[in-house]
mmCIF file of C-alpha atoms and ligand atoms in Angstrom:
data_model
loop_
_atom_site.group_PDB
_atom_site.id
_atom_site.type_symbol
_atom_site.label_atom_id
_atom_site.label_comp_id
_atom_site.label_asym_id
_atom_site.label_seq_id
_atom_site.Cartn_x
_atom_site.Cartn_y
_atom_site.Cartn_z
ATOM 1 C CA UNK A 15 13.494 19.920 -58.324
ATOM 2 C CA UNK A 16 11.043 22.247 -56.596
ATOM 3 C CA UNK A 17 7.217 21.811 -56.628
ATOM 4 C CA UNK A 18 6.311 24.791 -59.333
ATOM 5 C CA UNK A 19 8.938 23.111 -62.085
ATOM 6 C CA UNK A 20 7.362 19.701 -62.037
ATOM 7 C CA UNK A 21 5.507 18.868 -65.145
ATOM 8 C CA UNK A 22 3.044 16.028 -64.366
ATOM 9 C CA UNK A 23 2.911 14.523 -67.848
ATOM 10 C CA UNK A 24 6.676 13.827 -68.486
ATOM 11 C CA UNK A 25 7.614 12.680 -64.866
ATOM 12 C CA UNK A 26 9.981 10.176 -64.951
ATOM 13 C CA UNK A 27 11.282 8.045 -62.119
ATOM 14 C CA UNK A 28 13.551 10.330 -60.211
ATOM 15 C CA UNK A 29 14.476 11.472 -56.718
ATOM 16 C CA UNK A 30 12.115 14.899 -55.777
ATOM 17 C CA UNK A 31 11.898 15.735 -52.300
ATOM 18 C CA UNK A 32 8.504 16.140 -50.993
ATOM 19 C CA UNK A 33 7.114 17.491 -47.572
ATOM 20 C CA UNK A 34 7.203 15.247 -45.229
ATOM 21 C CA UNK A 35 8.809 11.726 -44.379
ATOM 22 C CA UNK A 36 7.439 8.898 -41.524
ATOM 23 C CA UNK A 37 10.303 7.660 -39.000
ATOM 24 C CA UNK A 38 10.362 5.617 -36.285
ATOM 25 C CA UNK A 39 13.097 4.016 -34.202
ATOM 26 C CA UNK A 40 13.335 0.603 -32.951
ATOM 27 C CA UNK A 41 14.951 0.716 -29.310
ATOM 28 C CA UNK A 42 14.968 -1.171 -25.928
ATOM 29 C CA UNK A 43 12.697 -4.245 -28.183
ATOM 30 C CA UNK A 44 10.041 -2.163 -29.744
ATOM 31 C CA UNK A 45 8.813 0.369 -32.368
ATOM 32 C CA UNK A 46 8.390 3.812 -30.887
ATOM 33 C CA UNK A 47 5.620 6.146 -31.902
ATOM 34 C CA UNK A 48 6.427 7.293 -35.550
ATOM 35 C CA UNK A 49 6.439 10.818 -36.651
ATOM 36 C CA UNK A 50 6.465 13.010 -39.548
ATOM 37 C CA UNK A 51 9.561 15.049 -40.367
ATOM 38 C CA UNK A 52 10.690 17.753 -43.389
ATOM 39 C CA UNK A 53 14.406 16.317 -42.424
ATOM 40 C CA UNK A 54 15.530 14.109 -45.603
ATOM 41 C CA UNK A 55 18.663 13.493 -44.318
ATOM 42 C CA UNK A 56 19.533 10.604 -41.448
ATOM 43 C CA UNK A 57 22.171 10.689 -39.173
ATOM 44 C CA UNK A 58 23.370 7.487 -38.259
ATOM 45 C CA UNK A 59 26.153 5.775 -36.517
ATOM 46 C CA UNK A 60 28.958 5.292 -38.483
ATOM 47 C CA UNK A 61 28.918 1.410 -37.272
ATOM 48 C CA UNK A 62 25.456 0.532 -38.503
ATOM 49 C CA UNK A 63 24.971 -2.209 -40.332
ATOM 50 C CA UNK A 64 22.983 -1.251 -43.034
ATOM 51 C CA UNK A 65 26.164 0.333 -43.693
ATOM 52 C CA UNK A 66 28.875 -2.520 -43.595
ATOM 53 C CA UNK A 67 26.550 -5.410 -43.531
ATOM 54 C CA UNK A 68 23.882 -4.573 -46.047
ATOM 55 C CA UNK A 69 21.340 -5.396 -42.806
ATOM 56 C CA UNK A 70 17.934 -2.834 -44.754
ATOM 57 C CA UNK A 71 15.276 -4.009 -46.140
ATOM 58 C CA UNK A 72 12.964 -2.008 -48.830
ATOM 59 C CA UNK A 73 9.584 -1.737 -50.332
ATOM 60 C CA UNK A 74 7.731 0.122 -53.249
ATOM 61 C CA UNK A 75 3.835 1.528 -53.532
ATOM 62 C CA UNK A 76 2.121 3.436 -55.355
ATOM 63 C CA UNK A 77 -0.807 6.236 -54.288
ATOM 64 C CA UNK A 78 -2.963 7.167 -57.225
ATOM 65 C CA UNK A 79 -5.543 10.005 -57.707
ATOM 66 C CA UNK A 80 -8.670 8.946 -58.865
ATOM 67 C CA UNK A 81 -11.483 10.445 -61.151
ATOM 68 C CA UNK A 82 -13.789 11.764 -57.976
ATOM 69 C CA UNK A 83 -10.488 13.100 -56.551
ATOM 70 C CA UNK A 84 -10.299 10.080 -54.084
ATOM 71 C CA UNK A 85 -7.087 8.632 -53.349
ATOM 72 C CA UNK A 86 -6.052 4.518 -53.690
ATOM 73 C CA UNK A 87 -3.763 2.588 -52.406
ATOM 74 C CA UNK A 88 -2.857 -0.837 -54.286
ATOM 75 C CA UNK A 89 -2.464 -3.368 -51.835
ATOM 76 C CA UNK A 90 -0.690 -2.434 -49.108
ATOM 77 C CA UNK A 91 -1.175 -5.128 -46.879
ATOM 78 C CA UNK A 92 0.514 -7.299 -49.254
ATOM 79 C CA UNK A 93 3.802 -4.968 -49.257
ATOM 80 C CA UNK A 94 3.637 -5.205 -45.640
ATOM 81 C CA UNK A 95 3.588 -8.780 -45.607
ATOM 82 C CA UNK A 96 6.812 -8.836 -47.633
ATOM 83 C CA UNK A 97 7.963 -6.074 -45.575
ATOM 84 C CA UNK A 98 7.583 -8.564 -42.515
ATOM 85 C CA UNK A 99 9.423 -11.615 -44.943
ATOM 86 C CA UNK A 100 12.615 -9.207 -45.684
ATOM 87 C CA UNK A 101 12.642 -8.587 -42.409
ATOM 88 C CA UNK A 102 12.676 -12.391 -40.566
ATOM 89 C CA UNK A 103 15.471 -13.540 -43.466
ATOM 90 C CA UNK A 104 17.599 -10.430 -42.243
ATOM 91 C CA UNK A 105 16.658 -10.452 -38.468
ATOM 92 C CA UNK A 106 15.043 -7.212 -38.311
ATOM 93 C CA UNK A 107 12.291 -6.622 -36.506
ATOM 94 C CA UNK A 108 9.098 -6.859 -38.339
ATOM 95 C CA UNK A 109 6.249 -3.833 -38.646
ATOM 96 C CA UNK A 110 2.965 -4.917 -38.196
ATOM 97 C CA UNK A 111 1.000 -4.999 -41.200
ATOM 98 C CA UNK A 112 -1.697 -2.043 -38.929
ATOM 99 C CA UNK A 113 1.631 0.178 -38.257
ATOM 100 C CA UNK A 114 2.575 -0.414 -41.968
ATOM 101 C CA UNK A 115 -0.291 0.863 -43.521
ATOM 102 C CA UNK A 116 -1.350 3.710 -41.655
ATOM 103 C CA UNK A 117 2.231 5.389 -41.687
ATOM 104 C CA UNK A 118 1.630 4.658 -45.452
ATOM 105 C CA UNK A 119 -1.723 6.769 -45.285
ATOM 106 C CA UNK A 120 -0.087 9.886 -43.291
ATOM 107 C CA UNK A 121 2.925 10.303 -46.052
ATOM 108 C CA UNK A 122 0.508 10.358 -48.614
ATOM 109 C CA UNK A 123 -1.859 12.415 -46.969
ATOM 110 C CA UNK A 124 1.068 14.888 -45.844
ATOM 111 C CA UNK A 125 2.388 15.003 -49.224
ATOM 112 C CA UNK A 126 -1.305 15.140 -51.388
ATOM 113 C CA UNK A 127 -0.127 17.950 -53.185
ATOM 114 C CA UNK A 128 2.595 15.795 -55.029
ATOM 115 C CA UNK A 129 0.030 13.129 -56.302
ATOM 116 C CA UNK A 130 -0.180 13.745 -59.981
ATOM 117 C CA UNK A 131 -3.493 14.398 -61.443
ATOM 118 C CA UNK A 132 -5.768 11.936 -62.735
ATOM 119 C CA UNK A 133 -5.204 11.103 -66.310
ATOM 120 C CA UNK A 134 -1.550 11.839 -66.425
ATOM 121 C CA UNK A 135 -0.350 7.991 -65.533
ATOM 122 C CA UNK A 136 1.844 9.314 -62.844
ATOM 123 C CA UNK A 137 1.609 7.894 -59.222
ATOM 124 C CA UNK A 138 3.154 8.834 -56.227
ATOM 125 C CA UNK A 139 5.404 5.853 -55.178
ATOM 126 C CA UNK A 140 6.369 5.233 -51.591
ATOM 127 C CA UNK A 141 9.320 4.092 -50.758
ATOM 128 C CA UNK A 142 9.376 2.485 -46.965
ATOM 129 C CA UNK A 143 12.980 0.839 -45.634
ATOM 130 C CA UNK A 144 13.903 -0.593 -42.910
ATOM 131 C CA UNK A 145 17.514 -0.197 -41.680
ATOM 132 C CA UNK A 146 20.344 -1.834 -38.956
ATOM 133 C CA UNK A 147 21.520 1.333 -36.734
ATOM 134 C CA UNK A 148 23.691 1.732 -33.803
ATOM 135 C CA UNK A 149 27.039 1.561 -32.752
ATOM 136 C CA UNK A 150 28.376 -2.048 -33.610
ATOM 137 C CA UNK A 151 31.251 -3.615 -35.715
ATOM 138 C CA UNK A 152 30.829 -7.258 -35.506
ATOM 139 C CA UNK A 153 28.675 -9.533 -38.458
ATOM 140 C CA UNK A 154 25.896 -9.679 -35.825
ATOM 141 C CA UNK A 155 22.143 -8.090 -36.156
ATOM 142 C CA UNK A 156 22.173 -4.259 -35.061
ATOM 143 C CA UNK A 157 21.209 -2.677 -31.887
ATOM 144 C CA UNK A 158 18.456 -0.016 -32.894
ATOM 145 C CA UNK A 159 16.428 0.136 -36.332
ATOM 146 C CA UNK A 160 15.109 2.713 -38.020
ATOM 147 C CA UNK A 161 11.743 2.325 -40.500
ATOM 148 C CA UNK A 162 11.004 5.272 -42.404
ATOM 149 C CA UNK A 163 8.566 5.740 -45.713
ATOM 150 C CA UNK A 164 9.349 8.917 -48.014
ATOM 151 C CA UNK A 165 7.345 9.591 -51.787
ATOM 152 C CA UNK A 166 7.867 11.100 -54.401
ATOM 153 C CA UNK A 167 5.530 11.504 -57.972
ATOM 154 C CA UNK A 168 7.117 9.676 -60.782
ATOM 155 C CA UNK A 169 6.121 8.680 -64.281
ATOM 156 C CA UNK A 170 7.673 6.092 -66.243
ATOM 157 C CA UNK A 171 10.276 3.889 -65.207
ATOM 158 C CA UNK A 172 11.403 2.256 -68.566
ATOM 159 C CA UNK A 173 11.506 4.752 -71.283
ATOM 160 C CA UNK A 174 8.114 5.400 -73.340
ATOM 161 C CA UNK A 175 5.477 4.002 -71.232
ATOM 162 C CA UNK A 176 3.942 1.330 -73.125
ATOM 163 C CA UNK A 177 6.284 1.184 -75.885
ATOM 164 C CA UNK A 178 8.358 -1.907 -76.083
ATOM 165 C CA UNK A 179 11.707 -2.264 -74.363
ATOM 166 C CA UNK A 180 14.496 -4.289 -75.378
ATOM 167 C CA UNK A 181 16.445 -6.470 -72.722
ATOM 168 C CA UNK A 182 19.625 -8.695 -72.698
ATOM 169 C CA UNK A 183 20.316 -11.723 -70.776
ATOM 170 C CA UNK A 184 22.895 -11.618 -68.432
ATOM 171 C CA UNK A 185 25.906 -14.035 -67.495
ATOM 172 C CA UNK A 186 26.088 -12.649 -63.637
ATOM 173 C CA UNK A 187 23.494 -13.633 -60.853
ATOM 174 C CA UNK A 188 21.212 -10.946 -58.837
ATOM 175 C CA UNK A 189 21.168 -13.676 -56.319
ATOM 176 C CA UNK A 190 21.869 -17.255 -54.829
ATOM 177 C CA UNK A 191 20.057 -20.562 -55.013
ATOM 178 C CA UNK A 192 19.229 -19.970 -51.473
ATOM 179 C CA UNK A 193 20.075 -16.776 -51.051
ATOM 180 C CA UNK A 194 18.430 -13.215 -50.654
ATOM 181 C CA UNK A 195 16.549 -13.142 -54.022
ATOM 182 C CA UNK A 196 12.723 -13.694 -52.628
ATOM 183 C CA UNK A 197 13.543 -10.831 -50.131
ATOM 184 C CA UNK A 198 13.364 -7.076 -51.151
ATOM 185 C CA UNK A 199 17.396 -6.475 -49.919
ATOM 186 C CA UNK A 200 19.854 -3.509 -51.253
ATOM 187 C CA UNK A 201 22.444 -6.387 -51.621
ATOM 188 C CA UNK A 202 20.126 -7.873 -54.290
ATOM 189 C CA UNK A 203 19.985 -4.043 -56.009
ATOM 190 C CA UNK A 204 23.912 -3.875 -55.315
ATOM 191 C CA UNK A 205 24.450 -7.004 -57.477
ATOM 192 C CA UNK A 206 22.556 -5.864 -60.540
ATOM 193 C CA UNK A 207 24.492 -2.376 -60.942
ATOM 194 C CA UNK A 208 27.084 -3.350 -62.882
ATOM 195 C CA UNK A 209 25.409 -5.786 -65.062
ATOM 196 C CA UNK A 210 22.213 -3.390 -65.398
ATOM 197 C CA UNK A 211 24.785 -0.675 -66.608
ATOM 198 C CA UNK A 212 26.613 -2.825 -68.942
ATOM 199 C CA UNK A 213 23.618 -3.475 -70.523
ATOM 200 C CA UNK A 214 22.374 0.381 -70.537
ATOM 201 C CA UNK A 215 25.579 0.698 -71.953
ATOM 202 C CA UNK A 216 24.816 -1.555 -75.140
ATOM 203 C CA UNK A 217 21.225 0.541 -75.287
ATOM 204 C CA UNK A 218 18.922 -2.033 -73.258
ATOM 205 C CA UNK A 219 16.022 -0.992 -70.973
ATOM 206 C CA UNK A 220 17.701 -3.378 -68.353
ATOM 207 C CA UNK A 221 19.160 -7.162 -67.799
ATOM 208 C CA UNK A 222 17.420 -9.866 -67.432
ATOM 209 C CA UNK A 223 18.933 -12.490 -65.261
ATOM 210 C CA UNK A 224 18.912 -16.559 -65.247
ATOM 211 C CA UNK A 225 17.855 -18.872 -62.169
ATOM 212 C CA UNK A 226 21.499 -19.077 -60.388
ATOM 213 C CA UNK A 227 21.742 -22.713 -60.545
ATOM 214 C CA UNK A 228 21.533 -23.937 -63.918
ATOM 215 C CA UNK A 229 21.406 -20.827 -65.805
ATOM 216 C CA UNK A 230 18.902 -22.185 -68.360
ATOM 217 C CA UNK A 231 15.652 -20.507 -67.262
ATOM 218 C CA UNK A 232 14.410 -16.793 -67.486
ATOM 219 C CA UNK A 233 14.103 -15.273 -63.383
ATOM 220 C CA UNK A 234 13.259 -11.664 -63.614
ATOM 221 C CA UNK A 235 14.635 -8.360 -64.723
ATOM 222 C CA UNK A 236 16.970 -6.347 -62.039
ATOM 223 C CA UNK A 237 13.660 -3.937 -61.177
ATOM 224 C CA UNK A 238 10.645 -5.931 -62.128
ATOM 225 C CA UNK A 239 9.234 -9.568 -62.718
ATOM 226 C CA UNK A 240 8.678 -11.386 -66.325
ATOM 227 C CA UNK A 241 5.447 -12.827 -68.199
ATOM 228 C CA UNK A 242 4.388 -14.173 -71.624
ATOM 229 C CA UNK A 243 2.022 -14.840 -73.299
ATOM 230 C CA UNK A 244 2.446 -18.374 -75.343
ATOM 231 C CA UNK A 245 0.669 -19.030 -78.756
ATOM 232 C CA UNK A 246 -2.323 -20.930 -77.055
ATOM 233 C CA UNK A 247 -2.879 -17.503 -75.194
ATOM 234 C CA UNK A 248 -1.377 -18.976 -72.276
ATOM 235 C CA UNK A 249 -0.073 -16.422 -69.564
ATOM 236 C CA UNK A 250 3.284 -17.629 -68.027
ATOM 237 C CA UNK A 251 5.450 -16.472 -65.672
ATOM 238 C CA UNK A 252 8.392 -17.897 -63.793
ATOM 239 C CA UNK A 253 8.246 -19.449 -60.416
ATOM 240 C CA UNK A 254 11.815 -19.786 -58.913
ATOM 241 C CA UNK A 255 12.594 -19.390 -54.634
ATOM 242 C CA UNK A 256 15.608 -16.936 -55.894
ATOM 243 C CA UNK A 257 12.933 -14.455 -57.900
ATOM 244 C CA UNK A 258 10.845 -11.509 -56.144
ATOM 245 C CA UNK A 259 7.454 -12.245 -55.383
ATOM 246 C CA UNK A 260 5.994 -9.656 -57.387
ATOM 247 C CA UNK A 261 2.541 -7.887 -55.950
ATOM 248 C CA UNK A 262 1.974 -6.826 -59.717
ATOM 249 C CA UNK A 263 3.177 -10.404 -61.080
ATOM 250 C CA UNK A 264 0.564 -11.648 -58.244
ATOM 251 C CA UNK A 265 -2.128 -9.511 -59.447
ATOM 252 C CA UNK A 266 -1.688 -10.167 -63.071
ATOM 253 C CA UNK A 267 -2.058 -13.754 -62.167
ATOM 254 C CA UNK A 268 -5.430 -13.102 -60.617
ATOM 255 C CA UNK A 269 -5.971 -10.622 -63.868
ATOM 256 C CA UNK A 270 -5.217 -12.993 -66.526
ATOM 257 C CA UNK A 271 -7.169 -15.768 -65.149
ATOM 258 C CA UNK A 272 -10.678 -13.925 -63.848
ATOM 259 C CA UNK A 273 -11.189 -10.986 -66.166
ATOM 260 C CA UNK A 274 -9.692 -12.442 -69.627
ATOM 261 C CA UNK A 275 -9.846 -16.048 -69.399
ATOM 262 C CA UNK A 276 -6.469 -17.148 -69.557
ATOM 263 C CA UNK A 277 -4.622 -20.171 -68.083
ATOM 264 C CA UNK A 278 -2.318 -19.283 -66.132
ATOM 265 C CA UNK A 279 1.222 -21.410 -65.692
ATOM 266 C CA UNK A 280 3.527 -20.707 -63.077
ATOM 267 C CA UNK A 281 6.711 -22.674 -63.507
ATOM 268 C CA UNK A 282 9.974 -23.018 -65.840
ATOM 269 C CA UNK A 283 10.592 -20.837 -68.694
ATOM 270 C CA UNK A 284 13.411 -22.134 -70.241
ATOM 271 C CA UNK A 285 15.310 -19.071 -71.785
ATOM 272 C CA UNK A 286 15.907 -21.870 -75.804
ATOM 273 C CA UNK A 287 12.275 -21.734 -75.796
ATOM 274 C CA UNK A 288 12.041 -17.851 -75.679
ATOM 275 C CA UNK A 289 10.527 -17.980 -79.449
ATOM 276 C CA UNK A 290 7.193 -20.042 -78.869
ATOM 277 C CA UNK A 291 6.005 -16.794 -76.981
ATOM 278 C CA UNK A 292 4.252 -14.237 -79.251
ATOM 279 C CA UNK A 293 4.416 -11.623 -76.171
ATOM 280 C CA UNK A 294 6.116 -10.562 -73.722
ATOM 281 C CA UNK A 295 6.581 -7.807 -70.701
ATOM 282 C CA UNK A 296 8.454 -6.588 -67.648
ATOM 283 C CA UNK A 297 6.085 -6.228 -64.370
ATOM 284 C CA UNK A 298 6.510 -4.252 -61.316
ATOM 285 C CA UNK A 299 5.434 -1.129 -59.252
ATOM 286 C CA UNK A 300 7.951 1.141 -60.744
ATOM 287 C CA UNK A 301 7.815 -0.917 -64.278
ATOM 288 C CA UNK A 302 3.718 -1.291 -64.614
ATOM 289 C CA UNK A 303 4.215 -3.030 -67.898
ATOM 290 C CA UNK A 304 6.764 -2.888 -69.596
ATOM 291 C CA UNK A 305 6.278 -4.473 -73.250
ATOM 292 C CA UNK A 306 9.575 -6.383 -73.821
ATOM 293 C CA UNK A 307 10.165 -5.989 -77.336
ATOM 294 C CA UNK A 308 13.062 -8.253 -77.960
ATOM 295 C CA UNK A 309 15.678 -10.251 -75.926
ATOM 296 C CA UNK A 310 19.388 -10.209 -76.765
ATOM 297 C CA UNK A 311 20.535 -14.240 -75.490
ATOM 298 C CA UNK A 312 23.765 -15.340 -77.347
ATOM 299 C CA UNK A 313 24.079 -12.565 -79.784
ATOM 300 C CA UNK A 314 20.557 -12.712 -81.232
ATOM 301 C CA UNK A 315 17.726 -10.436 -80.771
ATOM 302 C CA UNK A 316 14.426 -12.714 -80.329
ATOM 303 C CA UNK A 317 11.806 -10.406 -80.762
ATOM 304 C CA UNK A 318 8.501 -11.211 -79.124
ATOM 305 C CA UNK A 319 5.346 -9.075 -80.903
ATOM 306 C CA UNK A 320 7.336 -5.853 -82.242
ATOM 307 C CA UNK A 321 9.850 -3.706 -81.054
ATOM 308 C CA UNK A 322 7.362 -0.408 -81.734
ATOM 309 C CA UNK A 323 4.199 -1.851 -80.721
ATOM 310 C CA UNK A 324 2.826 -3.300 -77.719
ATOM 311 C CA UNK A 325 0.900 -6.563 -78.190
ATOM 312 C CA UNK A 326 -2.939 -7.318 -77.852
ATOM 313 C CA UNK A 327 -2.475 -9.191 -74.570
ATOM 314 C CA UNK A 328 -0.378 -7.039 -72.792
ATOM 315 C CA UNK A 329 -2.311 -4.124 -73.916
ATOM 316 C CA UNK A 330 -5.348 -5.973 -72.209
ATOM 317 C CA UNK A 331 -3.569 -6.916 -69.309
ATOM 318 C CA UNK A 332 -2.469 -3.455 -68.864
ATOM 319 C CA UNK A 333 -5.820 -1.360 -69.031
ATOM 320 C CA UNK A 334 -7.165 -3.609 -66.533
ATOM 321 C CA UNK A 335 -4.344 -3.343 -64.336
ATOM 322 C CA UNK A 336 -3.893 0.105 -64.387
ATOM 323 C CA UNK A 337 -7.981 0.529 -64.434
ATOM 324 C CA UNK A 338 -7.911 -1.281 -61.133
ATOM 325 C CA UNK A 339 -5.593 0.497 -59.718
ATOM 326 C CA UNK A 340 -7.026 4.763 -60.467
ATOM 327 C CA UNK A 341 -10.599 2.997 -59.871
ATOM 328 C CA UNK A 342 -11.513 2.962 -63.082
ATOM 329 C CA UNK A 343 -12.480 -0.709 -63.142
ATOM 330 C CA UNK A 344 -13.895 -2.706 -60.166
ATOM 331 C CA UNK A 345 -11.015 -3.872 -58.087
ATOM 332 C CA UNK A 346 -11.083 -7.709 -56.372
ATOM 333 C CA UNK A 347 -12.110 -7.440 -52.954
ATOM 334 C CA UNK A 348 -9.589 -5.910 -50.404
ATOM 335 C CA UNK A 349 -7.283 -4.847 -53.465
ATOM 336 C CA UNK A 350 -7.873 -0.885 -52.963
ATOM 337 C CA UNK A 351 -7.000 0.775 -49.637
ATOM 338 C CA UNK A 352 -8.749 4.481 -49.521
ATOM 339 C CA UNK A 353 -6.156 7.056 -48.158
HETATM 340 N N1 PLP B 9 11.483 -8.016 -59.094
HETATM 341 C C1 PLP B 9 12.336 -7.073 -58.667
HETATM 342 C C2 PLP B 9 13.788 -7.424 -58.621
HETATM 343 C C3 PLP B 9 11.855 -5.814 -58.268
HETATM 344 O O1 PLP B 9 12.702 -4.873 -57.828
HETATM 345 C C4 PLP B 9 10.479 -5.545 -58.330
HETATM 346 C C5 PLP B 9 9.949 -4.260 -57.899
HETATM 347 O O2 PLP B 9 9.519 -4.080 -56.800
HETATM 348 C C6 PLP B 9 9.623 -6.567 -58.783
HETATM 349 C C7 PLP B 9 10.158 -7.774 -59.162
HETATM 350 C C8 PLP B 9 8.145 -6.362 -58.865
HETATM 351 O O3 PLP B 9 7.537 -6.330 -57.599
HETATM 352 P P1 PLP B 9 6.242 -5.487 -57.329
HETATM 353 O O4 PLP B 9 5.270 -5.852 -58.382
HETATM 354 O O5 PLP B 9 5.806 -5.901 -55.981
HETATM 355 O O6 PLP B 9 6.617 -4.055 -57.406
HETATM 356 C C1 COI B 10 9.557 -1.097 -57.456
HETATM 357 O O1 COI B 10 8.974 -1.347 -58.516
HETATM 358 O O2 COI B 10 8.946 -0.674 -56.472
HETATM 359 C C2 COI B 10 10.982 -1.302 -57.333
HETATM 360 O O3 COI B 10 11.435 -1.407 -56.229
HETATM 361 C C3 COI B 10 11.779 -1.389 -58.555
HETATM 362 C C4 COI B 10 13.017 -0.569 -58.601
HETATM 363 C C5 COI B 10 12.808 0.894 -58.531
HETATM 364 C C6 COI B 10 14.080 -1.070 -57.694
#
């Protein structure tokens, strides 16, 4: 799609190529200089291991364009930092959280013309990845690396916005006990195809997966993180080694407790409990919030709130999210990164 077709209120969340992309190699031990290219395409050795080995590593942002005409970035530094965790469980060499950030700044300085508007809820959303490169073919960590960060504006992920979604449960795992699933890893993403399409298939926003050992607790959706909210106006959320640390899950925490009072429970959700919560959402970068309308678990739809409505809570939890975020409403300290 080129720039002139794009229509800034009905984005969705798909691939547009924008101006320019960061890359830098890692050879001989260390990062080189990064630079900006209009090249979308890599060439890479056909014995990489991102290729054969899944050895890449990935991360999500968003830029947003405030009132004043200002730019924000939401946390950053925290991306990094999960940048760096990927990186250690897959032995790839980390980028410091400095190098992180500013090659964040130049994309979406480079690319300002593709930040939609204020007002339109579209972002633009950088995606940085790490990847194994370099002639190899044994299991072993690559030779060279390459870290790049392209963007691109998008709109909704899940259909609607704020209107409810409906999920299933799945039977298949996104990830191990002790496995990949706290690191942001393809192989994760390469697990949940099949089970995310099989459940686009039957008309859900997306599959929600079980912890991996005793498959009797809610993890997360394939793309995002899961809350409630419990009759005593309790905000819950799971807490599991095999789930995502969420930077949107970890600012809702903050959210829920600080600006409207809630307690906050991190721990077990057991998935025969679903119906003592009277809401319920998907949370991520790409998701925002996602009002989870029902969940299909043995053949029967437990709806949460509604399936046309989003719920008091989330609608809340959402305004002062996404407030944050455009600078709307005051941000915690450090949250908001100026471009
Ligand atoms: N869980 C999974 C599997 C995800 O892909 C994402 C998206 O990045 C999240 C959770 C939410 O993480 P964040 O809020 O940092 O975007
Ligand atoms: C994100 O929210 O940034 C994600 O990575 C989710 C999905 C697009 C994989």
């Amino acid at each position: 799609m080129g720039y002139e077709s794009i229509k800034w209120d009905k984005l969705g969340f798909d691939y547009i190529k924008t101006d320019l992309r960061y890359l830098s190699y890692w050879r001989n031990g260390a990062w080189q200089e990064g630079t900006l290219t209009e090249d979308n395409v890599l060439h890479i050795s056909e014995g990489s291991t991102a290729l054969h080995y899944g050895q890449q590593c990935f991360e999500g942002l968003k830029a947003y364009r405030c009132k004043d005409g200002s730019i924000n970035l939401f946390r950053p530094d925290q991306n990094a930092l999960r940048m760096q965790r990927s990186c250690a469980r897959l032995l790839m060499p980390p980028v410091p959280s400095d190098v992180f950030i500013e090659a964040c700044k130049q994309v979406v300085r480079a690319n300002e013309r593709f930040i939609p508007p204020y007002g339109t809820g579209g972002a633009l959303y950088l995606r940085p990845f790490i990847i194994g490169v370099g002639d190899n073919i044994g299991v072993r960590t690559a030779p060279e690396f390459i870290f790049s960060i392209f963007c691109m504006p998008v709109g909704a992920y899940f259909k609607g916005g704020l209107k409810p979604n409906n999920f299933v449960i799945s039977s298949y795992d996104r990830a191990a006990p002790n496995g990949t699933g706290a690191a942001k890893v393809g192989g994760n993403y390469a697990a949940s195809l099949m089970p995310g399409a099989e459940a686009k298939k039957r008309h859900f926003a997306d599959c929600i997966y079980l912890d991996p050992q005793t498959h009797s607790k809610i993890e997360e959706v394939g793309s995002a993180n899961f809350f409630a909210i419990t009759r005593n106006d309790e905000f819950i959320t799971p807490k599991s080694p095999s789930v995502l640390p969420g930077i949107t899950r970890l600012s809702l925490i903050e959210l829920a407790q600080t600006r409207l009072g809630l307690k906050v429970i991190e721990g077990d959700v057991f998935i025969d409990r679903i119906d003592e919560f009277k809401e319920a959402g998907a949370c991520g970068t790409a998701a925002v919030i996602t009002p989870i309308g029902g969940i299909e678990y043995q053949d029967k739809l437990h709806v949460f709130y509604s399936e046309e409505e989003v719920g008091p809570v989330t609608q809340r939890l959402y305004n002062e999210l996404t407030g944050v975020q455009t600078g709307d409403i005051e941000a915690p300290e450090g949250w908001i990164v100026k471009v």
